[in-house]
CSV table of C-alpha atoms in Angstrom, one decimal:
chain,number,residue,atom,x,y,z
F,1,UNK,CA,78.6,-69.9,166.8
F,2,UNK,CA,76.1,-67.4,166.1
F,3,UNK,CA,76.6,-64.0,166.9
F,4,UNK,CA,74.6,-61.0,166.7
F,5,UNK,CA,73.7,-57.7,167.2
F,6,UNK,CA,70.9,-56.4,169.6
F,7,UNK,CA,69.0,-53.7,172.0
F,8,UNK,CA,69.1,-55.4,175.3
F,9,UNK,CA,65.7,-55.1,177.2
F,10,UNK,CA,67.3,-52.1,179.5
F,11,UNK,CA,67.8,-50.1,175.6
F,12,UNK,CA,71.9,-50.9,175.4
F,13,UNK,CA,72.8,-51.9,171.9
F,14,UNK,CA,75.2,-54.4,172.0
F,15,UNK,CA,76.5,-57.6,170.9
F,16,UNK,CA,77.0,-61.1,171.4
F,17,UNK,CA,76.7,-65.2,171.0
F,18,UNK,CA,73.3,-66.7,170.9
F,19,UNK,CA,72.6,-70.1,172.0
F,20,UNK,CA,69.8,-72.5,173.2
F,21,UNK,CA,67.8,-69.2,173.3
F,22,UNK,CA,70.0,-67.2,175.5
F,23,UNK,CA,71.8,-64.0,174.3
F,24,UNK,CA,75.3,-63.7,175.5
F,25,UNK,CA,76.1,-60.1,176.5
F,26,UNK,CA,79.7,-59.6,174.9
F,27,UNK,CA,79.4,-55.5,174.6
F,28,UNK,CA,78.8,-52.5,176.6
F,29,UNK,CA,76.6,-54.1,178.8
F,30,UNK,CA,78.3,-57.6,179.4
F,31,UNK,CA,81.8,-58.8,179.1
F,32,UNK,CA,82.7,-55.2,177.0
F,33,UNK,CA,85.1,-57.2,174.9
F,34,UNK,CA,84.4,-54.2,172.6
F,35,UNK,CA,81.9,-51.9,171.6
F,36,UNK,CA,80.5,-53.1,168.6
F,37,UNK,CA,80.7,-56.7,166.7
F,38,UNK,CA,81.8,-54.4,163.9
F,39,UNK,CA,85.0,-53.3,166.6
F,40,UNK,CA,84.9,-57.3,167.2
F,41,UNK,CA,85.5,-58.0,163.6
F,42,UNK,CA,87.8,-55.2,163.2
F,43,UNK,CA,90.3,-56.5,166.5
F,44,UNK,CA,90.2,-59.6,165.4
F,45,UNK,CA,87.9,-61.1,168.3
F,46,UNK,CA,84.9,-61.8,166.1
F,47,UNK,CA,85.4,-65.6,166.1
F,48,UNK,CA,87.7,-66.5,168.8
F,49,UNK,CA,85.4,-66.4,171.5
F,50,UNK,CA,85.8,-69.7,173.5
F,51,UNK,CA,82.3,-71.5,174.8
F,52,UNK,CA,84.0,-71.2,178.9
F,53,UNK,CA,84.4,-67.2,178.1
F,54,UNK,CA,80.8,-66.2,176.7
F,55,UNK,CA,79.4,-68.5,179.6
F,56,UNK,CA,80.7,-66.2,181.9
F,57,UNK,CA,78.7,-63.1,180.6
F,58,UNK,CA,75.3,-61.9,181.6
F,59,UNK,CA,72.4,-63.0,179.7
F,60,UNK,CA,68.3,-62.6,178.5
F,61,UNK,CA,66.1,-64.9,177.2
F,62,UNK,CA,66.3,-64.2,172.9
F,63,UNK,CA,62.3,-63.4,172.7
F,64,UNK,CA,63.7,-60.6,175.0
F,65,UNK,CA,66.0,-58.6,172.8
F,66,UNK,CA,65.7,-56.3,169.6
F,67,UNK,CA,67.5,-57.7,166.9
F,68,UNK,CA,70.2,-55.6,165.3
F,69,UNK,CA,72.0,-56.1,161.7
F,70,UNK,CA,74.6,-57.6,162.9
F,71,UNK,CA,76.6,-55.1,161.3
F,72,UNK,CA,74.7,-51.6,162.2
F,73,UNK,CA,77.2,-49.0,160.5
F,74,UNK,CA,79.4,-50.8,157.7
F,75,UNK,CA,81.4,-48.0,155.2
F,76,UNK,CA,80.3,-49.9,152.1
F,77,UNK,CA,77.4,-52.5,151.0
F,78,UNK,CA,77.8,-53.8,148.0
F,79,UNK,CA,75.0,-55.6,146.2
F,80,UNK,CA,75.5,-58.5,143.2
F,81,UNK,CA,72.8,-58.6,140.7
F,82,UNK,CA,71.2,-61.5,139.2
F,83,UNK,CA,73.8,-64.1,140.0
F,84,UNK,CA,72.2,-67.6,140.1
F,85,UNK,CA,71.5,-68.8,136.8
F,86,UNK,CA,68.0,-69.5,137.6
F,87,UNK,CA,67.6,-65.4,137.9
F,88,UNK,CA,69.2,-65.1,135.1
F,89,UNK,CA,67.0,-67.1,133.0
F,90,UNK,CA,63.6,-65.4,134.7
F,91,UNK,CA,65.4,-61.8,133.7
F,92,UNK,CA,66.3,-62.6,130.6
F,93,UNK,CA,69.8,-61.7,131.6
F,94,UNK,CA,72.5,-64.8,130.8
F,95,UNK,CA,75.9,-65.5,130.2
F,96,UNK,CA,77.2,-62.2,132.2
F,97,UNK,CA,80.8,-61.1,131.5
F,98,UNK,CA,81.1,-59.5,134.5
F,99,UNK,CA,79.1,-59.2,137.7
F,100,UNK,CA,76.0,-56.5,138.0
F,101,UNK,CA,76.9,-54.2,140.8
F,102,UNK,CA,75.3,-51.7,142.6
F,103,UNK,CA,75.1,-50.2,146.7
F,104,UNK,CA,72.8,-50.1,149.1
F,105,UNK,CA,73.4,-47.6,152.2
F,106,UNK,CA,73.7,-48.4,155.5
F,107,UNK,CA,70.9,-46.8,156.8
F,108,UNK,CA,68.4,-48.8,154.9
F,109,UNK,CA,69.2,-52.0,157.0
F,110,UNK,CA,67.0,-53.6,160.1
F,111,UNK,CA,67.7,-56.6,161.8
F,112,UNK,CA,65.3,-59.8,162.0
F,113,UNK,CA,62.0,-59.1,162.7
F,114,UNK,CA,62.1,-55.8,162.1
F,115,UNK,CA,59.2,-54.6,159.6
F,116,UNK,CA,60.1,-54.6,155.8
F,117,UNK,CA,58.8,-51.0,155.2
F,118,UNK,CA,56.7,-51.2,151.9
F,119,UNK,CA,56.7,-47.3,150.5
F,120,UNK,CA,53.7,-45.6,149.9
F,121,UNK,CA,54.6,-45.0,146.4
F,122,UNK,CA,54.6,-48.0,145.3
F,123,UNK,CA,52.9,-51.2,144.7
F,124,UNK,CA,55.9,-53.6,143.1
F,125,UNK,CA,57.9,-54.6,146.7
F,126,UNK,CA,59.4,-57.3,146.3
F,127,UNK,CA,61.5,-59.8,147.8
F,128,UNK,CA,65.5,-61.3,147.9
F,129,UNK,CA,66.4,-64.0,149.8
F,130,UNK,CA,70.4,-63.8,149.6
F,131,UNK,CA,74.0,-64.6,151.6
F,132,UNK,CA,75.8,-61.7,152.8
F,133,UNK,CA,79.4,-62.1,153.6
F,134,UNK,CA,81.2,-59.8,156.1
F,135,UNK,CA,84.9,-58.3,155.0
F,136,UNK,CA,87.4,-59.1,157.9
F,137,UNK,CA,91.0,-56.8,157.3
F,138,UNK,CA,91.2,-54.3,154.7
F,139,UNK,CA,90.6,-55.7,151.0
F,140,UNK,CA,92.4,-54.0,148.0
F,141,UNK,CA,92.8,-55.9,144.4
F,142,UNK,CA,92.3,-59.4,146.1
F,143,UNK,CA,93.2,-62.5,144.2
F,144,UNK,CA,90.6,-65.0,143.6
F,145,UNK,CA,93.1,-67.4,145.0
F,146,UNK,CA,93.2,-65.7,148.3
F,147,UNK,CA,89.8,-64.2,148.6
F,148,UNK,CA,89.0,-66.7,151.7
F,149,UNK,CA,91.4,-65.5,154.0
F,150,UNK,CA,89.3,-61.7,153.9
F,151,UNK,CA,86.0,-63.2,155.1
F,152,UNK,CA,85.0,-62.8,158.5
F,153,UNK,CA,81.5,-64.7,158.4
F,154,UNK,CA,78.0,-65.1,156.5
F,155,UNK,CA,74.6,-64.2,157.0
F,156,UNK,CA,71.0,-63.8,155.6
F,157,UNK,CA,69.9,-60.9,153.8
F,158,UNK,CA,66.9,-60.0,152.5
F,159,UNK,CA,67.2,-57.1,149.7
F,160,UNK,CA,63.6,-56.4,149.9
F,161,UNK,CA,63.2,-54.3,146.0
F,162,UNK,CA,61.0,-51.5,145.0
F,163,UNK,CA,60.3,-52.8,141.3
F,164,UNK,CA,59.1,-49.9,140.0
F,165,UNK,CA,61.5,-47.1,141.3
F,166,UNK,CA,64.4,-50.1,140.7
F,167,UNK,CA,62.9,-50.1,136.8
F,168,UNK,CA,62.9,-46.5,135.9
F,169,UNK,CA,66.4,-46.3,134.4
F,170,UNK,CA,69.1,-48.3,133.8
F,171,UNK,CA,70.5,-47.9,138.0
F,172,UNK,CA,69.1,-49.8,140.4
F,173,UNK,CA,69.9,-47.5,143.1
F,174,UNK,CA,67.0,-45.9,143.7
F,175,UNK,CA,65.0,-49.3,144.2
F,176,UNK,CA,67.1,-50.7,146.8
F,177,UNK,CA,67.6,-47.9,149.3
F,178,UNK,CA,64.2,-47.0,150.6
F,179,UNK,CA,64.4,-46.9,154.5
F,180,UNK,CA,63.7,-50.4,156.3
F,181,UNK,CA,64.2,-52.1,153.1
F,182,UNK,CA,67.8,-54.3,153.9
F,183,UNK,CA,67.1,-57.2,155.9
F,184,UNK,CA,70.3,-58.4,157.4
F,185,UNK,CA,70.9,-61.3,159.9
F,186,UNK,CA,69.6,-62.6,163.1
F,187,UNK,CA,73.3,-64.3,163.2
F,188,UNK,CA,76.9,-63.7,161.4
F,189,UNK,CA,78.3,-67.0,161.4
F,190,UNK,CA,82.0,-67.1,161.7
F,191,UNK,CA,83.3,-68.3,158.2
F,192,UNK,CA,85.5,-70.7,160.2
F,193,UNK,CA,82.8,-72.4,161.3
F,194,UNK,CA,81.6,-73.1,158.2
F,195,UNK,CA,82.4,-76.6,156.8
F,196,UNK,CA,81.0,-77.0,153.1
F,197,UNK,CA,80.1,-73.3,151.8
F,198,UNK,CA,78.6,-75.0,148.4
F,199,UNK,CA,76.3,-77.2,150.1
F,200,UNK,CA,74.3,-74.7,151.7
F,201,UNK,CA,70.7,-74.1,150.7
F,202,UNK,CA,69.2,-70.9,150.3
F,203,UNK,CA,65.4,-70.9,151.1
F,204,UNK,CA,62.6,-68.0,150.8
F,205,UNK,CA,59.3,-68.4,151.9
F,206,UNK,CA,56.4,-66.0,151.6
F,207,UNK,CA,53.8,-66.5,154.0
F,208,UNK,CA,55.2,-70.3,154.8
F,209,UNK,CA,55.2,-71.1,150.9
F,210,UNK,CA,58.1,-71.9,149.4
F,211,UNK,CA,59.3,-69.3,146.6
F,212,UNK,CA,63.1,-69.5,146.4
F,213,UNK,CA,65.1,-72.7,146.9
F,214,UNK,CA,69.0,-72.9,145.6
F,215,UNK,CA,72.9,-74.4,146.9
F,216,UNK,CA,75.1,-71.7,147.6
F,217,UNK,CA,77.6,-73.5,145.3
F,218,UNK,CA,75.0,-72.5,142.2
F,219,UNK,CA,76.1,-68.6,142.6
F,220,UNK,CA,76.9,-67.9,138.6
F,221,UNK,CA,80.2,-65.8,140.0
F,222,UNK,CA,81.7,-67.4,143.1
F,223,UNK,CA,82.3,-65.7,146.0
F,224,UNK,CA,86.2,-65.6,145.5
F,225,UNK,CA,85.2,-64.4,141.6
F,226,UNK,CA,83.4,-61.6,143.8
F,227,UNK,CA,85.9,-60.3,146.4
F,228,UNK,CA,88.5,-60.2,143.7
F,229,UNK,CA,85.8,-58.3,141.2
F,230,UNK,CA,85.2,-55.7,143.9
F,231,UNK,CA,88.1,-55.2,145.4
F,232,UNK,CA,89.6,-54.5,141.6
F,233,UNK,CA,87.9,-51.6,142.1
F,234,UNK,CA,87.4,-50.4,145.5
F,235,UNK,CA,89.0,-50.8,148.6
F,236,UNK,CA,87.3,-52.8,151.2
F,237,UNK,CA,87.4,-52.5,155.1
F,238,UNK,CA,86.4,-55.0,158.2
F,239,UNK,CA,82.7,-54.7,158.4
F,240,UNK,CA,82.5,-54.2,154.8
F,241,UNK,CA,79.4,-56.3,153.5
F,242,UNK,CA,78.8,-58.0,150.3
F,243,UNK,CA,75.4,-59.4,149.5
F,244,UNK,CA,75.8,-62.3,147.0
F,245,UNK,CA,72.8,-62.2,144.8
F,246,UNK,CA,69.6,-64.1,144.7
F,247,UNK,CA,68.1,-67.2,142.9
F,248,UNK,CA,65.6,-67.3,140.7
F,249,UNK,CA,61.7,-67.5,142.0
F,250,UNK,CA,61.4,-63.4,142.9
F,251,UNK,CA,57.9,-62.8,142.6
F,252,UNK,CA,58.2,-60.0,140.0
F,253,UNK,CA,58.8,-62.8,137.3
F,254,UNK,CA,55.9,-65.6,138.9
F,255,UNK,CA,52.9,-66.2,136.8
F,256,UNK,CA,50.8,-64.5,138.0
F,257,UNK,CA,53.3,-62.2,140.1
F,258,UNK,CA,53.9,-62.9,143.6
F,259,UNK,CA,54.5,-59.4,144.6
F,260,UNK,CA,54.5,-58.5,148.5
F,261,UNK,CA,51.1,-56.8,150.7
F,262,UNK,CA,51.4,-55.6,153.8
F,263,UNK,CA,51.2,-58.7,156.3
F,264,UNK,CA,52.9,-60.9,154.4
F,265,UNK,CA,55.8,-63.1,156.5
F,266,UNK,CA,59.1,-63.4,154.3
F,267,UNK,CA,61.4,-65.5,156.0
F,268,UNK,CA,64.7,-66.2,154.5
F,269,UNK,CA,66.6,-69.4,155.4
F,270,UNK,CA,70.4,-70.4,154.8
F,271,UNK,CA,71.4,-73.8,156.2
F,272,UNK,CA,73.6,-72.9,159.6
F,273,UNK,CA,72.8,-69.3,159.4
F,274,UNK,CA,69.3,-69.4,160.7
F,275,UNK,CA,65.8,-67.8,159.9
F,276,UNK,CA,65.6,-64.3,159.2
F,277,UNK,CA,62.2,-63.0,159.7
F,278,UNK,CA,60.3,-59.8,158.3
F,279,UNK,CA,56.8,-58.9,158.4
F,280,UNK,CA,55.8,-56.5,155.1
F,281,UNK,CA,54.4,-53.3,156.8
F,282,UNK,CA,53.3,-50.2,154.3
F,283,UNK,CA,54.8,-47.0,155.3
F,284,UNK,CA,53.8,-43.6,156.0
């Protein structure tokens, strides 16, 4: 099932399934099974939803809501760094012992369709097509081995990157946490709907043309070698996001460079996830 977070057409945020076009109203303003799909995830209802009990809720036509991350407010987003092998090669950066970390705050986030705010200070934005995985229960010094069992579902992302502020030093933080800059969604997909991970394709595409294409299953550190990397060092709660990493094809490293301008559609693709959708607007 797809869930998401949204502004209904009255101005409630809230939450719900999404299907055949029709938002399901599971928050405030519908069923009120709780507040947030972050409180969902948190209580353990994120998931367990039954088709006969969203049926039952109120609901709008999708064209008629405003699509939320589906987490709004997680405590911690953490970021991988070049971790298909394709990137790798494009950057120059191979054979990693470890992964490349880094955060990106909450606040940067919008939900699909929102604008991709380019800043005025720069002219390197750039996109990130990438899978973003949503922490279930608390998460401290994880196993590999059990790293499954703490994922509540997957998303799109885009990481939408401002080259030049990103390249300045060694720390990418600065790069990746301009405002309207973290594309997350339309949908969290419960990970227990998910039936072969690996086989998933990851698609980008810039103004319809095809700039980023890879499996899931070609991530150059798994997402079990993940949870149990970050959770060696910091403790993880429900709601808790992870952003995988992207494949090679950014257009910082395309001959000639593929860099964004304002107007440009980047649409972001994962096979059962959905289309996430962001139209590059230059800020004030």
């Amino acid at each position: 099932m797809h869930y998401a977070s949204f502004v209904s057409p009255e101005g409630t945020p809230s939450w719900g399934i999404v299907e055949d076009a029709k938002v399901y109203d599971l928050g405030p303003g519908g069923l009120d099974l709780a507040p947030t799909l972050s409180d969902a995830v948190r209580e353990g209802i994120f998931g367990t939803v039954s088709r006969d009990q969203f049926a039952a809720a109120p609901a709008v036509d999708e064209a008629d809501v405003r699509f939320l991350p589906p987490v709004t407010k997680p405590e911690k987003i953490i970021c991988i760094g070049v971790n298909y092998r394709s990137h790798q090669e494009e950057t120059g950066k191979v054979e990693q012992k470890a992964p490349t970390v880094f955060t990106r705050f909450a606040d940067t986030q919008m939900g699909h369709l929102a604008p991709a705010l380019m800043p005025a200070s720069t002219t390197q934005f750039d996109y990130e097509g990438e899978m973003a995985l949503v922490i279930s229960h608390d998460a401290w010094q994880v196993p590999k081995e059990e790293a499954f069992d703490y994922v509540a579902g997957y998303g799109a992302y885009n990481d939408f990157s401002v080259r030049d502020w990103q390249r300045n030093a060694s720390q990418w933080i600065p790069g990746k946490n301009f405002p309207g800059t973290g594309a997350f969604g339309p949908y969290l997909v419960p990970a227990s709907d998910i039936e072969d991970l690996d086989s998933m394709v990851l698609q980008t595409r810039v103004n319809g043309e095809v700039r980023q294409q890879a499996a899931l299953g070609d991530l150059y550190f798994s997402i079990p070698e993940l949870i149990e990397y970050v959770t060696g060092f910091t403790k993880l709660s429900a709601g808790d996001v992870i952003v995988t990493g992207t494949p090679g094809g950014v257009g910082l490293f395309m001959e000639p460079q593929g860099l964004l301008s304002e107007g440009d559609v980047v649409e972001v693709e994962i096979t059962g996830l959905g289309v996430l959708r962001n139209t590059v607007q230059r800020s004030e």
